[in-house]
XYZ file of C-alpha atoms in Angstrom:
225
model
C -34.639 -79.579 -12.996
C -34.437 -75.900 -12.086
C -32.545 -75.163 -15.314
C -35.249 -76.906 -17.329
C -37.985 -75.070 -15.452
C -36.328 -71.690 -16.074
C -36.841 -72.222 -19.803
C -40.509 -71.275 -19.932
C -40.853 -72.462 -23.529
C -40.116 -76.067 -22.518
C -43.024 -78.428 -21.914
C -41.430 -80.862 -19.466
C -43.060 -84.306 -19.742
C -41.340 -86.164 -16.915
C -38.515 -88.423 -15.786
C -37.922 -92.020 -16.855
C -35.562 -93.914 -14.575
C -34.212 -97.458 -14.481
C -33.134 -97.079 -10.845
C -35.304 -98.150 -7.937
C -33.457 -96.045 -5.339
C -34.863 -92.696 -4.171
C -32.017 -90.375 -5.185
C -34.131 -88.583 -7.796
C -37.024 -88.129 -5.376
C -34.705 -86.857 -2.630
C -33.157 -84.355 -5.051
C -36.560 -83.023 -6.067
C -37.588 -82.712 -2.412
C -34.511 -80.617 -1.681
C -35.573 -78.301 -4.497
C -39.042 -78.062 -2.981
C -40.600 -79.872 -5.947
C -43.536 -82.238 -5.721
C -43.605 -85.433 -7.765
C -45.922 -88.356 -8.374
C -45.842 -91.877 -9.775
C -48.001 -93.379 -12.468
C -50.704 -95.729 -11.221
C -52.356 -98.490 -13.238
C -55.561 -96.714 -14.275
C -54.123 -93.337 -15.260
C -53.745 -92.060 -18.805
C -51.072 -89.360 -18.739
C -52.243 -88.020 -22.093
C -55.849 -87.709 -21.056
C -56.990 -84.096 -21.431
C -57.950 -83.824 -17.761
C -54.573 -85.159 -16.614
C -52.657 -82.881 -18.974
C -54.519 -79.821 -17.694
C -54.495 -80.683 -14.007
C -51.448 -82.915 -13.520
C -50.450 -82.309 -9.907
C -46.663 -82.423 -10.045
C -43.599 -83.895 -11.739
C -44.129 -87.342 -13.249
C -41.587 -90.089 -12.494
C -41.778 -93.376 -14.392
C -39.783 -96.122 -12.639
C -39.304 -99.041 -15.004
C -37.855 -101.431 -12.426
C -40.089 -100.408 -9.532
C -39.121 -98.431 -6.463
C -37.910 -99.004 -2.915
C -40.857 -96.992 -1.605
C -43.528 -98.998 -3.414
C -45.096 -101.345 -0.903
C -45.988 -104.821 -2.103
C -47.821 -107.001 0.391
C -49.151 -110.535 0.150
C -52.714 -110.776 -1.067
C -52.873 -107.089 -1.959
C -54.594 -105.877 -5.118
C -52.571 -102.686 -5.438
C -49.133 -101.254 -4.833
C -49.034 -98.565 -2.151
C -46.775 -95.579 -2.830
C -44.931 -94.650 0.375
C -42.891 -91.585 1.299
C -39.844 -93.573 2.460
C -38.242 -96.911 1.612
C -40.312 -99.939 2.542
C -38.782 -102.197 5.187
C -39.271 -105.867 4.264
C -41.272 -107.943 6.737
C -41.275 -111.704 6.362
C -43.048 -114.389 8.433
C -41.257 -115.898 11.388
C -43.311 -119.076 11.446
C -44.793 -121.571 8.981
C -48.390 -120.614 9.817
C -48.024 -117.172 8.242
C -45.610 -118.299 5.531
C -47.577 -116.505 2.796
C -47.718 -113.202 4.651
C -45.063 -110.641 3.778
C -44.336 -106.995 2.965
C -41.508 -105.978 0.641
C -40.461 -103.211 -1.761
C -42.038 -103.410 -5.215
C -38.876 -103.837 -7.273
C -37.820 -106.209 -10.038
C -34.159 -106.646 -11.078
C -33.579 -106.158 -14.841
C -32.884 -109.843 -15.547
C -36.126 -110.958 -13.912
C -38.043 -108.072 -15.452
C -37.376 -109.434 -18.936
C -39.094 -112.665 -17.939
C -41.989 -110.693 -16.457
C -42.534 -108.662 -19.618
C -42.273 -111.663 -21.935
C -44.502 -113.948 -19.887
C -48.264 -114.156 -20.140
C -49.993 -111.116 -18.666
C -51.276 -111.855 -15.165
C -53.923 -109.412 -13.951
C -53.724 -110.759 -10.405
C -50.148 -109.506 -9.966
C -50.326 -105.816 -8.957
C -46.600 -105.152 -9.377
C -46.590 -106.644 -12.855
C -49.595 -104.532 -13.898
C -47.918 -101.418 -12.558
C -44.563 -102.092 -14.225
C -46.110 -102.847 -17.599
C -47.875 -99.495 -17.374
C -44.543 -97.780 -16.619
C -42.991 -99.286 -19.762
C -46.067 -98.548 -21.874
C -46.033 -94.867 -20.982
C -42.253 -94.623 -21.222
C -42.710 -95.386 -24.917
C -45.488 -92.801 -25.164
C -43.417 -90.172 -23.384
C -40.402 -90.772 -25.625
C -42.569 -90.727 -28.750
C -43.816 -87.241 -27.841
C -40.486 -85.832 -26.645
C -38.596 -83.645 -29.122
C -35.642 -83.475 -26.733
C -34.330 -86.283 -24.516
C -31.649 -85.825 -21.853
C -29.861 -89.031 -20.820
C -27.828 -89.092 -17.612
C -25.809 -92.030 -16.311
C -27.082 -94.775 -18.609
C -24.761 -96.497 -21.082
C -27.264 -98.732 -22.931
C -25.636 -102.111 -22.238
C -26.074 -104.667 -24.978
C -28.047 -106.974 -22.663
C -30.821 -104.427 -22.027
C -32.846 -105.383 -25.083
C -36.133 -104.023 -23.717
C -34.597 -100.613 -23.070
C -33.355 -100.520 -26.661
C -36.822 -101.427 -27.867
C -38.662 -98.613 -26.096
C -36.502 -96.057 -27.903
C -36.885 -97.843 -31.222
C -40.666 -98.162 -30.912
C -40.975 -94.536 -29.772
C -39.129 -93.285 -32.838
C -41.115 -95.598 -35.118
C -44.233 -93.877 -33.758
C -42.697 -90.465 -34.380
C -41.793 -91.407 -37.940
C -45.273 -92.772 -38.649
C -46.718 -89.477 -37.419
C -44.208 -87.489 -39.501
C -42.972 -85.827 -36.310
C -39.807 -83.718 -36.360
C -36.487 -85.415 -35.639
C -35.835 -86.171 -32.003
C -32.595 -84.859 -30.486
C -30.623 -86.315 -27.590
C -28.254 -84.773 -25.071
C -26.341 -87.621 -23.446
C -24.198 -87.206 -20.364
C -22.305 -90.416 -19.670
C -18.532 -90.102 -19.751
C -16.296 -90.314 -22.783
C -17.870 -91.232 -26.101
C -15.919 -92.549 -29.057
C -17.285 -92.302 -32.585
C -18.041 -96.012 -32.348
C -20.119 -95.488 -29.207
C -21.888 -92.535 -30.795
C -22.903 -94.699 -33.755
C -24.047 -97.451 -31.375
C -26.234 -94.981 -29.461
C -27.646 -93.762 -32.773
C -28.499 -97.331 -33.824
C -30.170 -98.098 -30.487
C -32.253 -94.928 -30.249
C -32.907 -94.531 -33.979
C -31.717 -90.922 -33.680
C -29.242 -89.581 -36.245
C -25.674 -89.038 -35.022
C -25.873 -85.351 -35.951
C -28.888 -85.027 -33.645
C -27.006 -86.432 -30.635
C -24.990 -84.090 -28.413
C -22.498 -85.368 -25.853
C -21.532 -83.893 -22.501
C -18.785 -85.874 -20.766
C -19.575 -84.989 -17.133
C -22.837 -84.239 -15.330
C -21.206 -81.483 -13.264
C -20.179 -79.745 -16.479
C -23.664 -80.172 -17.876
C -25.383 -78.309 -15.037
C -22.640 -75.702 -14.620
C -22.252 -74.755 -18.254
C -24.310 -73.263 -21.036
C -24.666 -76.607 -22.802
C -28.013 -77.549 -21.246
C -29.503 -74.062 -21.566
C -28.438 -73.846 -25.196
C -29.813 -77.310 -25.930
C -33.206 -76.456 -24.441
C -33.481 -73.295 -26.533
C -32.561 -74.914 -29.856
Protein backbone atom coordinates (compact mmCIF):
# COMPACT_ATOMS: atom_id res chain seq x y z
CA UNK A 1 0.00 0.00 0.00
CA UNK A 2 2.87 2.37 0.74
CA UNK A 3 4.21 1.92 -2.80
CA UNK A 4 0.80 2.79 -4.23
CA UNK A 5 0.49 5.79 -1.94
CA UNK A 6 3.93 7.10 -2.97
CA UNK A 7 2.63 7.48 -6.52
CA UNK A 8 0.74 10.73 -6.00
CA UNK A 9 -0.89 10.51 -9.43
CA UNK A 10 -2.77 7.34 -8.46
CA UNK A 11 -6.35 7.63 -7.25
CA UNK A 12 -6.59 4.53 -5.06
CA UNK A 13 -10.19 3.26 -4.92
CA UNK A 14 -9.88 0.44 -2.40
CA UNK A 15 -9.35 -3.25 -1.74
CA UNK A 16 -11.64 -6.10 -2.79
CA UNK A 17 -10.99 -9.33 -0.92
CA UNK A 18 -12.55 -12.79 -0.97
CA UNK A 19 -10.98 -13.67 2.39
CA UNK A 20 -12.79 -13.23 5.69
CA UNK A 21 -9.63 -13.31 7.83
CA UNK A 22 -8.06 -10.08 9.13
CA UNK A 23 -4.61 -10.32 7.53
CA UNK A 24 -5.21 -7.29 5.30
CA UNK A 25 -6.52 -5.21 8.20
CA UNK A 26 -3.60 -6.23 10.43
CA UNK A 27 -1.13 -5.27 7.68
CA UNK A 28 -2.70 -1.85 7.27
CA UNK A 29 -2.63 -1.30 11.04
CA UNK A 30 1.09 -2.05 11.12
CA UNK A 31 1.55 0.64 8.48
CA UNK A 32 -0.45 3.07 10.60
CA UNK A 33 -3.25 3.19 8.03
CA UNK A 34 -6.92 3.54 8.87
CA UNK A 35 -9.53 1.55 6.98
CA UNK A 36 -13.29 1.16 6.90
CA UNK A 37 -15.94 -1.23 5.62
CA UNK A 38 -18.90 -0.50 3.42
CA UNK A 39 -22.24 -0.41 5.22
CA UNK A 40 -25.64 -1.00 3.63
CA UNK A 41 -26.76 2.61 3.15
CA UNK A 42 -23.54 4.10 1.81
CA UNK A 43 -22.92 5.13 -1.78
CA UNK A 44 -19.15 5.17 -2.30
CA UNK A 45 -19.53 7.29 -5.42
CA UNK A 46 -21.65 9.92 -3.75
CA UNK A 47 -19.94 13.31 -4.02
CA UNK A 48 -19.85 13.78 -0.25
CA UNK A 49 -18.28 10.35 0.30
CA UNK A 50 -15.71 10.88 -2.44
CA UNK A 51 -14.65 14.21 -0.94
CA UNK A 52 -14.67 13.19 2.70
CA UNK A 53 -14.07 9.43 2.69
CA UNK A 54 -12.39 8.77 6.04
CA UNK A 55 -9.88 6.06 5.21
CA UNK A 56 -9.05 3.06 3.02
CA UNK A 57 -12.08 1.16 1.75
CA UNK A 58 -12.15 -2.65 2.11
CA UNK A 59 -14.89 -4.63 0.39
CA UNK A 60 -15.18 -8.16 1.83
CA UNK A 61 -17.27 -10.31 -0.49
CA UNK A 62 -17.56 -13.29 1.85
CA UNK A 63 -17.94 -11.32 5.07
CA UNK A 64 -15.40 -10.92 7.85
CA UNK A 65 -14.43 -12.56 11.13
CA UNK A 66 -14.85 -9.22 12.89
CA UNK A 67 -18.39 -8.58 11.67
CA UNK A 68 -20.74 -9.42 14.50
CA UNK A 69 -24.00 -11.13 13.60
CA UNK A 70 -26.42 -11.66 16.46
CA UNK A 71 -29.87 -13.21 16.58
CA UNK A 72 -32.70 -10.76 16.05
CA UNK A 73 -30.34 -7.94 15.08
CA UNK A 74 -31.16 -5.54 12.26
CA UNK A 75 -27.56 -4.66 11.47
CA UNK A 76 -24.07 -6.11 11.38
CA UNK A 77 -21.70 -4.56 13.92
CA UNK A 78 -18.13 -3.95 12.74
CA UNK A 79 -15.71 -4.93 15.51
CA UNK A 80 -12.00 -4.28 15.95
CA UNK A 81 -11.11 -7.94 16.59
CA UNK A 82 -12.49 -11.33 15.57
CA UNK A 83 -15.91 -12.13 16.96
CA UNK A 84 -16.04 -15.08 19.35
CA UNK A 85 -19.11 -17.24 18.65
CA UNK A 86 -21.59 -17.58 21.52
CA UNK A 87 -24.30 -20.20 21.27
CA UNK A 88 -27.10 -21.09 23.72
CA UNK A 89 -26.48 -23.73 26.34
CA UNK A 90 -30.13 -24.55 26.87
CA UNK A 91 -33.29 -25.01 24.80
CA UNK A 92 -34.98 -21.92 26.26
CA UNK A 93 -32.54 -19.56 24.53
CA UNK A 94 -32.08 -21.76 21.46
CA UNK A 95 -32.59 -18.82 19.08
CA UNK A 96 -30.07 -16.58 20.82
CA UNK A 97 -26.56 -16.53 19.39
CA UNK A 98 -23.61 -14.36 18.34
CA UNK A 99 -21.29 -15.37 15.51
CA UNK A 100 -18.98 -13.88 12.87
CA UNK A 101 -20.74 -12.55 9.77
CA UNK A 102 -19.17 -14.83 7.18
CA UNK A 103 -20.54 -16.95 4.34
CA UNK A 104 -18.47 -19.70 2.66
CA UNK A 105 -18.30 -19.36 -1.16
CA UNK A 106 -20.53 -22.38 -1.86
CA UNK A 107 -23.31 -21.08 0.38
CA UNK A 108 -22.83 -17.53 -0.87
CA UNK A 109 -23.87 -18.58 -4.37
CA UNK A 110 -27.18 -19.78 -2.98
CA UNK A 111 -27.57 -16.52 -1.05
CA UNK A 112 -26.99 -14.36 -4.12
CA UNK A 113 -29.29 -16.42 -6.35
CA UNK A 114 -32.13 -16.70 -3.85
CA UNK A 115 -34.92 -14.20 -3.40
CA UNK A 116 -33.74 -11.00 -1.73
CA UNK A 117 -34.62 -11.00 1.97
CA UNK A 118 -34.54 -7.56 3.57
CA UNK A 119 -34.81 -9.03 7.06
CA UNK A 120 -31.38 -10.69 6.79
CA UNK A 121 -28.75 -8.06 7.70
CA UNK A 122 -25.77 -10.15 6.58
CA UNK A 123 -27.34 -10.84 3.21
CA UNK A 124 -28.09 -7.13 2.67
CA UNK A 125 -24.53 -6.24 3.58
CA UNK A 126 -22.94 -8.88 1.34
CA UNK A 127 -25.06 -7.97 -1.66
CA UNK A 128 -23.88 -4.39 -1.22
CA UNK A 129 -20.25 -5.58 -1.15
CA UNK A 130 -20.72 -7.39 -4.48
CA UNK A 131 -22.65 -4.49 -6.01
CA UNK A 132 -19.89 -2.01 -5.26
CA UNK A 133 -17.14 -4.45 -6.20
CA UNK A 134 -18.56 -4.27 -9.72
CA UNK A 135 -18.70 -0.48 -9.53
CA UNK A 136 -15.14 -0.25 -8.25
CA UNK A 137 -13.82 -2.54 -10.98
CA UNK A 138 -15.76 -0.66 -13.66
CA UNK A 139 -14.03 2.58 -12.65
CA UNK A 140 -10.54 1.13 -12.13
CA UNK A 141 -8.07 1.62 -14.98
CA UNK A 142 -5.54 -0.57 -13.18
CA UNK A 143 -6.28 -3.72 -11.16
CA UNK A 144 -3.69 -5.55 -9.05
CA UNK A 145 -4.56 -9.18 -8.26
CA UNK A 146 -2.70 -10.99 -5.49
CA UNK A 147 -3.18 -14.62 -4.49
CA UNK A 148 -6.35 -15.43 -6.42
CA UNK A 149 -6.34 -18.00 -9.22
CA UNK A 150 -9.93 -17.63 -10.51
CA UNK A 151 -11.08 -21.24 -10.02
CA UNK A 152 -13.61 -22.45 -12.55
CA UNK A 153 -16.24 -22.95 -9.84
CA UNK A 154 -16.27 -19.28 -8.78
CA UNK A 155 -18.81 -18.21 -11.38
CA UNK A 156 -19.92 -15.11 -9.47
CA UNK A 157 -16.35 -13.83 -9.23
CA UNK A 158 -15.97 -14.25 -12.99
CA UNK A 159 -19.20 -12.34 -13.51
CA UNK A 160 -18.22 -9.25 -11.52
CA UNK A 161 -15.19 -8.76 -13.77
CA UNK A 162 -17.23 -9.39 -16.91
CA UNK A 163 -20.02 -7.02 -15.89
CA UNK A 164 -17.50 -4.36 -14.83
CA UNK A 165 -15.81 -4.43 -18.23
CA UNK A 166 -19.17 -4.43 -20.02
CA UNK A 167 -19.90 -1.18 -18.17
CA UNK A 168 -16.53 0.23 -19.17
CA UNK A 169 -17.11 -0.69 -22.81
CA UNK A 170 -20.59 0.85 -22.82
CA UNK A 171 -19.08 4.06 -21.45
CA UNK A 172 -16.25 3.94 -24.02
CA UNK A 173 -13.74 3.91 -21.17
CA UNK A 174 -10.07 3.20 -21.87
CA UNK A 175 -8.86 -0.40 -21.72
CA UNK A 176 -8.38 -1.78 -18.24
CA UNK A 177 -4.98 -3.28 -17.39
CA UNK A 178 -4.20 -6.00 -14.86
CA UNK A 179 -1.09 -6.83 -12.87
CA UNK A 180 -1.53 -10.36 -11.54
CA UNK A 181 0.72 -11.89 -8.92
CA UNK A 182 -0.13 -15.56 -8.48
CA UNK A 183 2.69 -17.96 -9.27
CA UNK A 184 3.62 -19.35 -12.65
CA UNK A 185 1.38 -18.54 -15.59
CA UNK A 186 1.35 -20.51 -18.81
CA UNK A 187 0.04 -19.00 -22.04
CA UNK A 188 -3.07 -21.13 -21.55
CA UNK A 189 -3.65 -19.65 -18.09
CA UNK A 190 -3.04 -16.15 -19.42
CA UNK A 191 -5.72 -16.65 -22.07
CA UNK A 192 -8.09 -18.06 -19.44
CA UNK A 193 -7.57 -14.99 -17.23
CA UNK A 194 -8.19 -12.79 -20.26
CA UNK A 195 -11.46 -14.60 -21.02
CA UNK A 196 -12.65 -14.34 -17.41
CA UNK A 197 -11.82 -10.67 -16.90
CA UNK A 198 -12.56 -9.53 -20.45
CA UNK A 199 -9.14 -7.84 -20.49
CA UNK A 200 -6.88 -8.34 -23.51
CA UNK A 201 -3.84 -10.58 -22.99
CA UNK A 202 -1.52 -7.73 -23.98
CA UNK A 203 -3.02 -5.64 -21.17
CA UNK A 204 -2.25 -8.28 -18.52
CA UNK A 205 1.14 -8.26 -16.78
CA UNK A 206 2.35 -11.18 -14.68
CA UNK A 207 4.57 -11.18 -11.62
CA UNK A 208 5.34 -14.68 -10.35
CA UNK A 209 5.98 -13.90 -6.67
CA UNK A 210 4.52 -11.28 -4.32
CA UNK A 211 7.91 -10.69 -2.68
CA UNK A 212 9.36 -9.83 -6.08
CA UNK A 213 6.43 -7.55 -6.80
CA UNK A 214 6.99 -5.34 -3.75
CA UNK A 215 10.79 -5.45 -3.93
CA UNK A 216 11.17 -4.66 -7.60
CA UNK A 217 10.37 -1.87 -10.01
CA UNK A 218 7.50 -3.80 -11.57
CA UNK A 219 4.76 -2.30 -9.39
CA UNK A 220 6.14 1.25 -9.54
CA UNK A 221 6.47 1.05 -13.31
CA UNK A 222 2.96 -0.37 -13.67
CA UNK A 223 1.45 2.45 -11.61
CA UNK A 224 3.17 5.10 -13.71
CA UNK A 225 2.15 3.67 -17.09
